[in-house]
PDB file of C-alpha atoms in Angstrom:
ATOM      1  CA  MET A  15      28.644 101.571  23.409  1.00  0.00           C
ATOM      2  CA  LEU A  16      27.252  98.132  22.196  1.00  0.00           C
ATOM      3  CA  GLY A  17      30.665  97.066  20.967  1.00  0.00           C
ATOM      4  CA  PHE A  18      32.287  98.026  24.323  1.00  0.00           C
ATOM      5  CA  LEU A  19      29.675  96.041  26.236  1.00  0.00           C
ATOM      6  CA  SER A  20      30.307  93.019  23.894  1.00  0.00           C
ATOM      7  CA  ARG A  21      33.776  93.075  24.526  1.00  0.00           C
ATOM      8  CA  LEU A  22      33.285  93.280  28.397  1.00  0.00           C
ATOM      9  CA  ARG A  23      30.772  90.339  28.123  1.00  0.00           C
ATOM     10  CA  GLY A  24      33.587  88.131  26.327  1.00  0.00           C
ATOM     11  CA  LEU A  25      35.994  88.999  29.145  1.00  0.00           C
ATOM     12  CA  GLU A  26      33.255  88.073  31.939  1.00  0.00           C
ATOM     13  CA  MET A  27      32.660  84.528  30.376  1.00  0.00           C
ATOM     14  CA  ALA A  28      36.283  83.490  31.284  1.00  0.00           C
ATOM     15  CA  TRP A  29      35.650  79.994  32.513  1.00  0.00           C
ATOM     16  CA  GLY A  30      36.287  77.470  29.935  1.00  0.00           C
ATOM     17  CA  THR A  31      34.365  74.214  29.786  1.00  0.00           C
ATOM     18  CA  PRO A  32      35.581  71.797  32.630  1.00  0.00           C
ATOM     19  CA  THR A  33      37.289  68.867  30.624  1.00  0.00           C
ATOM     20  CA  ASN A  34      37.411  65.301  32.114  1.00  0.00           C
ATOM     21  CA  ILE A  35      41.055  64.064  32.443  1.00  0.00           C
ATOM     22  CA  GLY A  36      39.850  60.512  33.425  1.00  0.00           C
ATOM     23  CA  THR A  37      38.810  58.158  36.123  1.00  0.00           C
ATOM     24  CA  VAL A  38      40.476  55.185  37.565  1.00  0.00           C
ATOM     25  CA  SER A  39      40.098  52.709  40.451  1.00  0.00           C
ATOM     26  CA  GLY A  40      41.831  49.812  42.048  1.00  0.00           C
ATOM     27  CA  SER A  41      43.255  48.494  45.367  1.00  0.00           C
ATOM     28  CA  SER A  42      46.685  47.042  44.415  1.00  0.00           C
ATOM     29  CA  GLY A  43      49.811  48.925  45.588  1.00  0.00           C
ATOM     30  CA  PRO A  44      50.375  52.362  47.187  1.00  0.00           C
ATOM     31  CA  ASN A  45      49.413  54.546  44.059  1.00  0.00           C
ATOM     32  CA  LEU A  46      46.693  54.975  41.793  1.00  0.00           C
ATOM     33  CA  LEU A  47      47.605  56.489  38.069  1.00  0.00           C
ATOM     34  CA  LEU A  48      46.157  58.262  35.363  1.00  0.00           C
ATOM     35  CA  SER A  49      48.421  58.393  32.306  1.00  0.00           C
ATOM     36  CA  GLY A  50      48.375  60.201  28.983  1.00  0.00           C
ATOM     37  CA  VAL A  51      47.322  63.451  30.627  1.00  0.00           C
ATOM     38  CA  THR A  52      47.390  66.286  28.434  1.00  0.00           C
ATOM     39  CA  ILE A  53      46.311  69.931  29.927  1.00  0.00           C
ATOM     40  CA  PRO A  54      46.849  73.523  28.580  1.00  0.00           C
ATOM     41  CA  ALA A  55      49.212  75.841  30.430  1.00  0.00           C
ATOM     42  CA  GLY A  56      47.489  77.944  33.079  1.00  0.00           C
ATOM     43  CA  ALA A  57      44.751  75.482  33.734  1.00  0.00           C
ATOM     44  CA  LEU A  58      43.316  74.513  37.277  1.00  0.00           C
ATOM     45  CA  ILE A  59      43.360  70.770  38.008  1.00  0.00           C
ATOM     46  CA  CYS A  60      40.941  69.218  40.278  1.00  0.00           C
ATOM     47  CA  VAL A  61      41.072  65.653  41.619  1.00  0.00           C
ATOM     48  CA  ALA A  62      38.337  64.023  43.640  1.00  0.00           C
ATOM     49  CA  ILE A  63      39.179  60.752  45.570  1.00  0.00           C
ATOM     50  CA  THR A  64      37.322  58.089  47.615  1.00  0.00           C
ATOM     51  CA  THR A  65      39.382  55.468  49.645  1.00  0.00           C
ATOM     52  CA  ILE A  66      38.064  52.686  51.863  1.00  0.00           C
ATOM     53  CA  GLY A  67      40.105  51.275  54.686  1.00  0.00           C
ATOM     54  CA  SER A  68      42.166  54.160  55.978  1.00  0.00           C
ATOM     55  CA  SER A  69      41.461  57.507  57.637  1.00  0.00           C
ATOM     56  CA  THR A  70      44.772  59.003  56.430  1.00  0.00           C
ATOM     57  CA  THR A  71      44.593  61.223  53.374  1.00  0.00           C
ATOM     58  CA  GLY A  72      46.880  60.675  50.427  1.00  0.00           C
ATOM     59  CA  SER A  73      48.647  63.217  48.228  1.00  0.00           C
ATOM     60  CA  VAL A  74      48.496  63.854  44.407  1.00  0.00           C
ATOM     61  CA  ASN A  75      51.195  64.961  41.951  1.00  0.00           C
ATOM     62  CA  ASP A  76      51.977  64.742  38.266  1.00  0.00           C
ATOM     63  CA  SER A  77      55.134  64.398  36.265  1.00  0.00           C
ATOM     64  CA  VAL A  78      55.541  68.048  35.476  1.00  0.00           C
ATOM     65  CA  ASN A  79      54.017  70.245  38.122  1.00  0.00           C
ATOM     66  CA  GLY A  80      55.241  69.826  41.670  1.00  0.00           C
ATOM     67  CA  PRO A  81      56.001  68.962  44.193  1.00  0.00           C
ATOM     68  CA  THR A  82      52.468  68.089  45.143  1.00  0.00           C
ATOM     69  CA  TYR A  83      48.950  69.416  44.713  1.00  0.00           C
ATOM     70  CA  THR A  84      47.043  71.060  47.434  1.00  0.00           C
ATOM     71  CA  LEU A  85      44.617  69.260  49.593  1.00  0.00           C
ATOM     72  CA  ALA A  86      41.543  71.670  49.449  1.00  0.00           C
ATOM     73  CA  THR A  87      39.317  69.557  51.816  1.00  0.00           C
ATOM     74  CA  SER A  88      38.623  65.990  53.212  1.00  0.00           C
ATOM     75  CA  TYR A  89      36.000  64.051  55.054  1.00  0.00           C
ATOM     76  CA  GLN A  90      36.829  60.925  56.971  1.00  0.00           C
ATOM     77  CA  ILE A  91      34.686  58.375  58.889  1.00  0.00           C
ATOM     78  CA  GLY A  92      37.212  56.269  60.754  1.00  0.00           C
ATOM     79  CA  ALA A  93      38.750  53.641  58.317  1.00  0.00           C
ATOM     80  CA  ILE A  94      35.247  53.270  56.696  1.00  0.00           C
ATOM     81  CA  LEU A  95      35.347  56.122  54.265  1.00  0.00           C
ATOM     82  CA  ASN A  96      37.893  58.959  53.115  1.00  0.00           C
ATOM     83  CA  VAL A  97      36.815  61.534  50.543  1.00  0.00           C
ATOM     84  CA  GLU A  98      39.331  64.118  49.287  1.00  0.00           C
ATOM     85  CA  LEU A  99      39.562  66.924  46.773  1.00  0.00           C
ATOM     86  CA  HIS A 100      42.812  68.113  45.678  1.00  0.00           C
ATOM     87  CA  TYR A 101      43.808  70.942  43.228  1.00  0.00           C
ATOM     88  CA  PHE A 102      46.686  72.697  41.405  1.00  0.00           C
ATOM     89  CA  TYR A 103      46.400  76.013  39.954  1.00  0.00           C
ATOM     90  CA  ASN A 104      48.240  77.810  36.953  1.00  0.00           C
ATOM     91  CA  SER A 105      49.624  74.325  35.714  1.00  0.00           C
ATOM     92  CA  ALA A 106      52.379  73.927  33.186  1.00  0.00           C
ATOM     93  CA  ALA A 107      51.314  72.528  29.954  1.00  0.00           C
ATOM     94  CA  LEU A 108      50.930  68.795  30.223  1.00  0.00           C
ATOM     95  CA  SER A 109      51.350  66.189  27.222  1.00  0.00           C
ATOM     96  CA  GLY A 110      51.191  62.683  27.744  1.00  0.00           C
ATOM     97  CA  ALA A 111      51.755  63.180  31.471  1.00  0.00           C
ATOM     98  CA  SER A 112      51.045  61.042  34.481  1.00  0.00           C
ATOM     99  CA  LEU A 113      48.897  61.987  37.368  1.00  0.00           C
ATOM    100  CA  THR A 114      49.448  59.859  40.607  1.00  0.00           C
ATOM    101  CA  TYR A 115      47.568  59.676  43.836  1.00  0.00           C
ATOM    102  CA  ARG A 116      49.745  58.251  46.652  1.00  0.00           C
ATOM    103  CA  LYS A 117      47.422  56.393  48.982  1.00  0.00           C
ATOM    104  CA  GLY A 118      47.221  57.085  52.707  1.00  0.00           C
ATOM    105  CA  LYS A 119      47.610  53.292  53.077  1.00  0.00           C
ATOM    106  CA  SER A 120      49.046  50.787  50.501  1.00  0.00           C
ATOM    107  CA  ASN A 121      46.417  48.405  48.927  1.00  0.00           C
ATOM    108  CA  ASP A 122      43.413  50.562  50.017  1.00  0.00           C
ATOM    109  CA  LEU A 123      40.500  50.342  47.574  1.00  0.00           C
ATOM    110  CA  THR A 124      40.324  53.732  45.758  1.00  0.00           C
ATOM    111  CA  SER A 125      38.606  55.680  43.120  1.00  0.00           C
ATOM    112  CA  MET A 126      39.831  58.907  41.446  1.00  0.00           C
ATOM    113  CA  SER A 127      38.239  61.347  39.120  1.00  0.00           C
ATOM    114  CA  ALA A 128      40.303  64.209  37.707  1.00  0.00           C
ATOM    115  CA  PHE A 129      39.300  67.353  35.612  1.00  0.00           C
ATOM    116  CA  TYR A 130      40.884  70.490  34.355  1.00  0.00           C
ATOM    117  CA  VAL A 131      39.350  74.072  33.549  1.00  0.00           C
ATOM    118  CA  THR A 132      40.912  77.295  32.215  1.00  0.00           C
ATOM    119  CA  GLY A 133      39.786  80.676  33.307  1.00  0.00           C
ATOM    120  CA  SER A 134      40.736  80.666  36.995  1.00  0.00           C
ATOM    121  CA  GLN A 135      42.673  83.336  38.855  1.00  0.00           C
ATOM    122  CA  THR A 136      46.361  82.489  38.389  1.00  0.00           C
ATOM    123  CA  SER A 137      48.228  85.512  40.104  1.00  0.00           C
ATOM    124  CA  SER A 138      47.418  83.920  43.440  1.00  0.00           C
ATOM    125  CA  ASP A 139      45.711  80.936  44.841  1.00  0.00           C
ATOM    126  CA  PRO A 140      42.223  80.919  43.432  1.00  0.00           C
ATOM    127  CA  LEU A 141      40.649  78.745  46.099  1.00  0.00           C
ATOM    128  CA  ASP A 142      37.882  80.775  48.031  1.00  0.00           C
ATOM    129  CA  LEU A 143      35.283  78.920  49.874  1.00  0.00           C
ATOM    130  CA  VAL A 144      35.984  75.598  51.606  1.00  0.00           C
ATOM    131  CA  THR A 145      32.544  74.449  53.009  1.00  0.00           C
ATOM    132  CA  THR A 146      32.746  72.329  56.248  1.00  0.00           C
ATOM    133  CA  PRO A 147      32.621  68.831  54.774  1.00  0.00           C
ATOM    134  CA  THR A 148      29.485  66.644  55.933  1.00  0.00           C
ATOM    135  CA  GLY A 149      28.483  63.117  55.784  1.00  0.00           C
ATOM    136  CA  GLY A 150      25.566  60.729  56.626  1.00  0.00           C
ATOM    137  CA  SER A 151      23.758  57.522  55.900  1.00  0.00           C
ATOM    138  CA  SER A 152      20.956  58.085  53.255  1.00  0.00           C
ATOM    139  CA  THR A 153      20.191  58.346  49.658  1.00  0.00           C
ATOM    140  CA  SER A 154      20.355  62.189  49.698  1.00  0.00           C
ATOM    141  CA  PRO A 155      23.752  63.722  50.242  1.00  0.00           C
ATOM    142  CA  SER A 156      23.764  67.446  50.562  1.00  0.00           C
ATOM    143  CA  ILE A 157      26.057  70.153  51.482  1.00  0.00           C
ATOM    144  CA  THR A 158      25.719  74.081  51.308  1.00  0.00           C
ATOM    145  CA  SER A 159      28.190  76.663  50.954  1.00  0.00           C
ATOM    146  CA  GLY A 160      28.758  80.038  52.573  1.00  0.00           C
ATOM    147  CA  THR A 161      28.862  83.365  50.469  1.00  0.00           C
ATOM    148  CA  PRO A 162      31.594  83.495  47.877  1.00  0.00           C
ATOM    149  CA  ALA A 163      33.883  86.537  47.796  1.00  0.00           C
ATOM    150  CA  ALA A 164      32.598  87.416  44.279  1.00  0.00           C
ATOM    151  CA  SER A 165      30.252  86.578  41.649  1.00  0.00           C
ATOM    152  CA  GLY A 166      31.119  84.081  38.898  1.00  0.00           C
ATOM    153  CA  GLU A 167      33.048  81.672  40.927  1.00  0.00           C
ATOM    154  CA  LEU A 168      33.214  78.131  39.859  1.00  0.00           C
ATOM    155  CA  PHE A 169      31.773  75.690  42.598  1.00  0.00           C
ATOM    156  CA  VAL A 170      33.094  72.038  42.655  1.00  0.00           C
ATOM    157  CA  GLY A 171      31.064  69.426  44.514  1.00  0.00           C
ATOM    158  CA  ALA A 172      32.224  65.927  45.335  1.00  0.00           C
ATOM    159  CA  VAL A 173      30.528  62.886  47.040  1.00  0.00           C
ATOM    160  CA  GLY A 174      32.071  59.560  47.881  1.00  0.00           C
ATOM    161  CA  TRP A 175      30.251  56.558  49.167  1.00  0.00           C
ATOM    162  CA  VAL A 176      30.746  53.081  50.187  1.00  0.00           C
ATOM    163  CA  LEU A 177      28.302  50.528  48.572  1.00  0.00           C
ATOM    164  CA  SER A 178      27.226  50.023  44.958  1.00  0.00           C
ATOM    165  CA  ASP A 179      24.572  52.422  43.794  1.00  0.00           C
ATOM    166  CA  THR A 180      23.309  54.641  41.083  1.00  0.00           C
ATOM    167  CA  PHE A 181      24.301  58.123  41.089  1.00  0.00           C
ATOM    168  CA  THR A 182      21.889  61.039  39.992  1.00  0.00           C
ATOM    169  CA  GLN A 183      23.423  64.421  39.197  1.00  0.00           C
ATOM    170  CA  ALA A 184      22.153  67.387  41.146  1.00  0.00           C
ATOM    171  CA  SER A 185      19.827  69.774  39.262  1.00  0.00           C
ATOM    172  CA  LEU A 186      21.758  72.509  37.278  1.00  0.00           C
ATOM    173  CA  TRP A 187      25.174  70.853  38.048  1.00  0.00           C
ATOM    174  CA  ALA A 188      27.227  68.973  35.522  1.00  0.00           C
ATOM    175  CA  ALA A 189      29.998  66.536  35.467  1.00  0.00           C
ATOM    176  CA  PRO A 190      32.970  66.584  35.853  1.00  0.00           C
ATOM    177  CA  PRO A 191      34.038  65.251  38.149  1.00  0.00           C
ATOM    178  CA  THR A 192      33.120  62.238  36.311  1.00  0.00           C
ATOM    179  CA  ALA A 193      31.621  59.460  38.331  1.00  0.00           C
ATOM    180  CA  GLU A 194      33.897  56.279  38.978  1.00  0.00           C
ATOM    181  CA  LEU A 195      31.398  53.752  40.387  1.00  0.00           C
ATOM    182  CA  ILE A 196      32.697  50.334  41.810  1.00  0.00           C
ATOM    183  CA  ALA A 197      31.567  47.993  44.488  1.00  0.00           C
ATOM    184  CA  GLY A 198      33.128  49.488  47.672  1.00  0.00           C
ATOM    185  CA  ALA A 199      34.559  52.877  46.816  1.00  0.00           C
ATOM    186  CA  ASN A 200      32.638  55.347  44.717  1.00  0.00           C
ATOM    187  CA  ILE A 201      33.425  59.018  43.773  1.00  0.00           C
ATOM    188  CA  ALA A 202      31.315  61.428  41.757  1.00  0.00           C
ATOM    189  CA  GLY A 203      30.843  65.071  41.577  1.00  0.00           C
ATOM    190  CA  GLY A 204      29.789  68.229  39.556  1.00  0.00           C
ATOM    191  CA  TYR A 205      30.613  71.745  38.914  1.00  0.00           C
ATOM    192  CA  LEU A 206      28.582  74.892  38.637  1.00  0.00           C
ATOM    193  CA  VAL A 207      29.471  78.498  37.782  1.00  0.00           C
ATOM    194  CA  ASN A 208      27.706  80.787  40.128  1.00  0.00           C
ATOM    195  CA  ALA A 209      25.754  83.355  38.205  1.00  0.00           C
ATOM    196  CA  GLY A 210      25.715  85.730  41.244  1.00  0.00           C
ATOM    197  CA  ALA A 211      27.275  85.835  44.432  1.00  0.00           C
ATOM    198  CA  GLY A 212      25.116  83.787  46.722  1.00  0.00           C
ATOM    199  CA  ALA A 213      25.474  80.367  48.385  1.00  0.00           C
ATOM    200  CA  GLU A 214      25.315  77.159  46.592  1.00  0.00           C
ATOM    201  CA  THR A 215      24.030  73.751  47.571  1.00  0.00           C
ATOM    202  CA  TYR A 216      25.298  70.495  45.907  1.00  0.00           C
ATOM    203  CA  ALA A 217      22.680  67.803  46.385  1.00  0.00           C
ATOM    204  CA  PRO A 218      22.800  64.689  44.078  1.00  0.00           C
ATOM    205  CA  THR A 219      20.940  61.458  44.746  1.00  0.00           C
ATOM    206  CA  LEU A 220      22.135  57.918  45.393  1.00  0.00           C
ATOM    207  CA  VAL A 221      19.202  56.087  44.044  1.00  0.00           C
ATOM    208  CA  SER A 222      18.553  52.558  45.536  1.00  0.00           C
ATOM    209  CA  THR A 223      19.593  52.256  49.200  1.00  0.00           C
ATOM    210  CA  ALA A 224      20.697  54.398  52.069  1.00  0.00           C
ATOM    211  CA  GLU A 225      24.649  54.818  51.856  1.00  0.00           C
ATOM    212  CA  THR A 226      27.251  55.901  54.137  1.00  0.00           C
ATOM    213  CA  TRP A 227      28.575  59.082  52.337  1.00  0.00           C
ATOM    214  CA  GLY A 228      30.852  62.146  52.664  1.00  0.00           C
ATOM    215  CA  ALA A 229      30.422  65.423  50.727  1.00  0.00           C
ATOM    216  CA  LEU A 230      32.622  68.308  49.882  1.00  0.00           C
ATOM    217  CA  LEU A 231      32.147  71.662  48.182  1.00  0.00           C
ATOM    218  CA  VAL A 232      34.642  74.333  47.297  1.00  0.00           C
ATOM    219  CA  SER A 233      34.679  77.451  45.065  1.00  0.00           C
ATOM    220  CA  PHE A 234      37.409  78.959  42.807  1.00  0.00           C
ATOM    221  CA  LYS A 235      37.927  82.569  41.782  1.00  0.00           C
ATOM    222  CA  VAL A 236      37.654  83.576  38.036  1.00  0.00           C
ATOM    223  CA  ALA A 237      40.509  85.437  36.400  1.00  0.00           C
ATOM    224  CA  ALA A 238      40.852  88.933  37.471  1.00  0.00           C
ATOM    225  CA  ALA A 239      39.927  90.425  34.016  1.00  0.00           C
ATOM    226  CA  ALA A 240      36.692  88.644  34.179  1.00  0.00           C
ATOM    227  CA  ALA A 241      35.922  89.849  37.575  1.00  0.00           C
ATOM    228  CA  PHE A 242      36.624  93.331  36.518  1.00  0.00           C
ATOM    229  CA  ALA A 243      34.220  93.150  33.421  1.00  0.00           C
ATOM    230  CA  ARG A 244      31.572  91.723  35.614  1.00  0.00           C
ATOM    231  CA  ARG A 245      31.871  94.738  38.057  1.00  0.00           C
ATOM    232  CA  ILE A 246      31.716  97.327  35.124  1.00  0.00           C
ATOM    233  CA  LEU A 247      28.745  95.540  33.435  1.00  0.00           C
ATOM    234  CA  THR A 248      26.995  95.804  36.824  1.00  0.00           C
ATOM    235  CA  VAL A 249      27.514  99.486  37.045  1.00  0.00           C
ATOM    236  CA  VAL A 250      26.594 100.169  33.285  1.00  0.00           C
ATOM    237  CA  THR A 251      23.646  97.865  32.874  1.00  0.00           C
ATOM    238  CA  GLY A 252      22.635  97.009  36.567  1.00  0.00           C
ATOM    239  CA  PRO A 253      22.766  93.777  38.187  1.00  0.00           C
TER     240      PRO A 253
END
Protein backbone atom coordinates (compact mmCIF):
# COMPACT_ATOMS: atom_id res chain seq x y z
CA MET A 1 0.00 0.00 0.00
CA LEU A 2 2.79 2.42 0.89
CA GLY A 3 4.54 1.66 -2.39
CA PHE A 4 1.32 2.30 -4.32
CA LEU A 5 0.82 5.65 -2.57
CA SER A 6 4.43 6.58 -3.25
CA ARG A 7 3.98 5.95 -6.98
CA LEU A 8 0.78 7.99 -6.97
CA ARG A 9 2.53 10.91 -5.28
CA GLY A 10 5.21 10.76 -7.95
CA LEU A 11 2.53 11.15 -10.61
CA GLU A 12 0.80 13.89 -8.62
CA MET A 13 3.88 16.12 -8.64
CA ALA A 14 3.85 16.47 -12.42
CA TRP A 15 4.83 20.11 -12.85
CA GLY A 16 8.49 20.60 -13.61
CA THR A 17 10.30 23.67 -12.34
CA PRO A 18 9.44 26.70 -14.52
CA THR A 19 12.61 27.70 -16.37
CA ASN A 20 13.49 31.18 -17.56
CA ILE A 21 14.04 31.41 -21.33
CA GLY A 22 15.23 34.99 -21.17
CA THR A 23 14.28 38.66 -21.08
CA VAL A 24 14.80 41.39 -23.62
CA SER A 25 13.74 44.99 -24.21
CA GLY A 26 14.06 47.63 -26.89
CA SER A 27 12.27 50.13 -29.09
CA SER A 28 13.87 49.86 -32.52
CA GLY A 29 11.99 48.19 -35.36
CA PRO A 30 8.89 46.01 -35.59
CA ASN A 31 10.17 42.96 -33.65
CA LEU A 32 11.73 41.93 -30.36
CA LEU A 33 13.83 38.74 -30.45
CA LEU A 34 15.11 36.12 -28.00
CA SER A 35 17.70 33.87 -29.62
CA GLY A 36 19.37 30.60 -28.62
CA VAL A 37 16.13 29.20 -27.18
CA THR A 38 16.25 25.55 -26.07
CA ILE A 39 13.07 23.85 -24.81
CA PRO A 40 12.13 20.16 -24.34
CA ALA A 41 9.33 18.59 -26.35
CA GLY A 42 5.90 18.81 -24.76
CA ALA A 43 6.62 21.95 -22.73
CA LEU A 44 4.28 24.87 -22.11
CA ILE A 45 5.81 28.22 -23.14
CA CYS A 46 4.59 31.50 -21.61
CA VAL A 47 5.59 34.97 -22.79
CA ALA A 48 4.77 38.16 -20.84
CA ILE A 49 5.09 41.54 -22.57
CA THR A 50 4.74 45.25 -21.85
CA THR A 51 4.64 47.84 -24.63
CA ILE A 52 4.36 51.60 -24.47
CA GLY A 53 2.93 53.73 -27.26
CA SER A 54 0.25 51.52 -28.78
CA SER A 55 -3.09 50.04 -27.75
CA THR A 56 -2.72 47.24 -30.34
CA THR A 57 -1.62 43.79 -29.17
CA GLY A 58 1.21 42.07 -30.99
CA SER A 59 1.89 38.41 -31.77
CA VAL A 60 4.47 35.81 -30.73
CA ASN A 61 5.99 32.94 -32.66
CA ASP A 62 9.17 30.90 -32.78
CA SER A 63 11.24 29.33 -35.53
CA VAL A 64 9.80 25.81 -35.01
CA ASN A 65 6.24 25.94 -33.62
CA GLY A 66 3.63 27.84 -35.45
CA PRO A 67 2.11 29.79 -36.86
CA THR A 68 1.62 31.95 -33.73
CA TYR A 69 1.22 31.54 -29.99
CA THR A 70 -2.18 32.05 -28.35
CA LEU A 71 -2.92 35.37 -26.66
CA ALA A 72 -4.31 34.33 -23.26
CA THR A 73 -5.17 37.81 -22.03
CA SER A 74 -4.14 41.47 -22.28
CA TYR A 75 -4.73 44.84 -20.66
CA GLN A 76 -4.60 48.25 -22.33
CA ILE A 77 -4.77 51.84 -21.16
CA GLY A 78 -5.09 53.67 -24.47
CA ALA A 79 -1.64 54.16 -25.97
CA ILE A 80 -0.10 54.50 -22.50
CA LEU A 81 0.30 50.86 -21.48
CA ASN A 82 -0.25 47.48 -23.09
CA VAL A 83 0.38 44.25 -21.09
CA GLU A 84 0.07 40.85 -22.79
CA LEU A 85 0.43 37.16 -21.93
CA HIS A 86 0.90 34.65 -24.77
CA TYR A 87 1.39 30.88 -24.55
CA PHE A 88 2.07 27.77 -26.64
CA TYR A 89 1.37 24.27 -25.31
CA ASN A 90 2.84 20.88 -26.26
CA SER A 91 5.82 22.55 -27.91
CA ALA A 92 8.12 20.76 -30.30
CA ALA A 93 11.68 20.42 -29.03
CA LEU A 94 13.62 23.65 -29.64
CA SER A 95 17.40 23.92 -29.79
CA GLY A 96 19.09 27.22 -30.58
CA ALA A 97 15.76 28.56 -31.84
CA SER A 98 14.51 32.14 -31.94
CA LEU A 99 11.38 33.49 -30.24
CA THR A 100 9.93 36.66 -31.74
CA TYR A 101 7.39 39.23 -30.61
CA ARG A 102 5.94 41.22 -33.49
CA LYS A 103 4.90 44.57 -32.05
CA GLY A 104 1.47 46.08 -32.54
CA LYS A 105 3.26 49.19 -33.80
CA SER A 106 6.84 49.44 -35.00
CA ASN A 107 9.35 51.20 -32.72
CA ASP A 108 7.20 50.83 -29.58
CA LEU A 109 9.27 50.57 -26.41
CA THR A 110 8.77 46.94 -25.37
CA SER A 111 9.92 44.50 -22.68
CA MET A 112 9.49 40.72 -22.91
CA SER A 113 10.02 37.85 -20.46
CA ALA A 114 9.57 34.20 -21.44
CA PHE A 115 9.71 30.85 -19.63
CA TYR A 116 8.78 27.22 -20.13
CA VAL A 117 7.51 24.47 -17.85
CA THR A 118 6.84 20.76 -18.28
CA GLY A 119 3.87 18.87 -16.87
CA SER A 120 0.94 20.67 -18.42
CA GLN A 121 -1.99 18.95 -20.06
CA THR A 122 -1.05 18.27 -23.71
CA SER A 123 -4.06 16.35 -25.08
CA SER A 124 -5.97 19.64 -25.40
CA ASP A 125 -5.49 23.30 -24.55
CA PRO A 126 -4.40 23.46 -20.87
CA LEU A 127 -5.55 27.05 -20.32
CA ASP A 128 -8.25 27.09 -17.64
CA LEU A 129 -8.89 30.37 -15.82
CA VAL A 130 -8.45 33.74 -17.50
CA THR A 131 -9.02 36.36 -14.83
CA THR A 132 -10.46 39.67 -15.97
CA PRO A 133 -7.38 41.91 -16.33
CA THR A 134 -7.17 44.94 -14.10
CA GLY A 135 -5.11 48.09 -13.71
CA GLY A 136 -4.59 51.14 -11.57
CA SER A 137 -2.18 53.76 -10.35
CA SER A 138 -0.52 52.76 -7.07
CA THR A 139 2.38 50.83 -5.60
CA SER A 140 0.19 47.75 -5.01
CA PRO A 141 -0.94 45.85 -8.10
CA SER A 142 -3.41 43.10 -7.21
CA ILE A 143 -5.53 40.63 -9.16
CA THR A 144 -7.64 37.73 -7.84
CA SER A 145 -8.76 34.69 -9.82
CA GLY A 146 -11.94 32.72 -9.80
CA THR A 147 -12.08 29.04 -8.83
CA PRO A 148 -10.00 26.71 -11.02
CA ALA A 149 -11.42 23.55 -12.55
CA ALA A 150 -9.16 21.26 -10.49
CA SER A 151 -6.47 21.23 -7.84
CA GLY A 152 -2.80 21.45 -8.77
CA GLU A 153 -3.12 24.04 -11.53
CA LEU A 154 -0.22 26.32 -12.39
CA PHE A 155 -1.09 30.00 -11.93
CA VAL A 156 0.88 32.62 -13.86
CA GLY A 157 0.66 36.29 -12.95
CA ALA A 158 2.17 39.23 -14.81
CA VAL A 159 2.32 42.95 -14.14
CA GLY A 160 3.46 45.71 -16.48
CA TRP A 161 4.04 49.32 -15.56
CA VAL A 162 5.31 52.56 -17.02
CA LEU A 163 7.96 54.28 -14.91
CA SER A 164 11.18 53.08 -13.31
CA ASP A 165 10.66 51.28 -10.02
CA THR A 166 11.82 48.42 -7.82
CA PHE A 167 9.72 45.26 -8.03
CA THR A 168 9.11 43.03 -5.00
CA GLN A 169 7.66 39.58 -5.65
CA ALA A 170 4.35 38.56 -4.07
CA SER A 171 4.56 36.28 -1.05
CA LEU A 172 4.58 32.55 -1.95
CA TRP A 173 5.05 33.33 -5.65
CA ALA A 174 8.34 33.03 -7.55
CA ALA A 175 9.84 34.05 -10.87
CA PRO A 176 9.65 33.35 -13.77
CA PRO A 177 8.38 35.42 -15.51
CA THR A 178 11.69 37.11 -14.69
CA ALA A 179 11.58 40.89 -14.31
CA GLU A 180 12.82 43.06 -17.18
CA LEU A 181 13.07 46.54 -15.70
CA ILE A 182 13.81 49.55 -17.91
CA ALA A 183 12.80 53.19 -17.85
CA GLY A 184 9.40 53.30 -19.51
CA ALA A 185 8.22 49.72 -20.12
CA ASN A 186 8.58 47.15 -17.35
CA ILE A 187 7.39 43.54 -17.17
CA ALA A 188 7.56 41.14 -14.23
CA GLY A 189 5.56 38.25 -12.89
CA GLY A 190 5.44 35.03 -10.96
CA TYR A 191 4.08 31.51 -10.82
CA LEU A 192 2.38 29.42 -8.15
CA VAL A 193 1.22 25.81 -8.15
CA ASN A 194 -2.16 25.77 -6.43
CA ALA A 195 -2.07 23.16 -3.66
CA GLY A 196 -5.87 22.94 -3.68
CA ALA A 197 -8.62 24.23 -5.93
CA GLY A 198 -9.26 27.65 -4.46
CA ALA A 199 -8.88 31.15 -5.86
CA GLU A 200 -5.43 32.78 -5.91
CA THR A 201 -4.31 36.42 -5.66
CA TYR A 202 -1.22 37.85 -7.31
CA ALA A 203 -0.16 41.02 -5.47
CA PRO A 204 3.46 42.12 -5.91
CA THR A 205 4.73 45.54 -4.84
CA LEU A 206 6.15 48.49 -6.76
CA VAL A 207 8.28 49.96 -4.05
CA SER A 208 8.98 53.63 -4.45
CA THR A 209 6.23 55.59 -6.21
CA ALA A 210 2.68 55.20 -7.49
CA GLU A 211 2.76 53.67 -10.98
CA THR A 212 0.33 53.17 -13.84
CA TRP A 213 0.09 49.37 -13.99
CA GLY A 214 -1.82 46.51 -15.57
CA ALA A 215 -2.07 43.01 -14.08
CA LEU A 216 -2.89 39.63 -15.66
CA LEU A 217 -3.58 36.23 -14.07
CA VAL A 218 -4.27 32.85 -15.71
CA SER A 219 -4.08 29.18 -14.75
CA PHE A 220 -3.10 26.04 -16.65
CA LYS A 221 -4.22 22.45 -16.12
CA VAL A 222 -1.77 19.80 -15.02
CA ALA A 223 -1.28 16.61 -17.08
CA ALA A 224 -4.11 14.09 -16.80
CA ALA A 225 -2.00 11.43 -15.02
CA ALA A 226 -1.24 13.87 -12.22
CA ALA A 227 -4.88 14.94 -11.93
CA PHE A 228 -5.95 11.28 -11.71
CA ALA A 229 -3.32 10.52 -9.05
CA ARG A 230 -4.47 13.50 -6.99
CA ARG A 231 -8.10 12.30 -7.09
CA ILE A 232 -7.12 8.76 -5.97
CA LEU A 233 -4.94 10.12 -3.17
CA THR A 234 -7.82 12.24 -1.93
CA VAL A 235 -10.08 9.18 -1.79
CA VAL A 236 -7.47 7.00 -0.03
CA THR A 237 -5.86 9.48 2.36
CA GLY A 238 -8.40 12.31 2.57
CA PRO A 239 -8.08 15.95 1.38
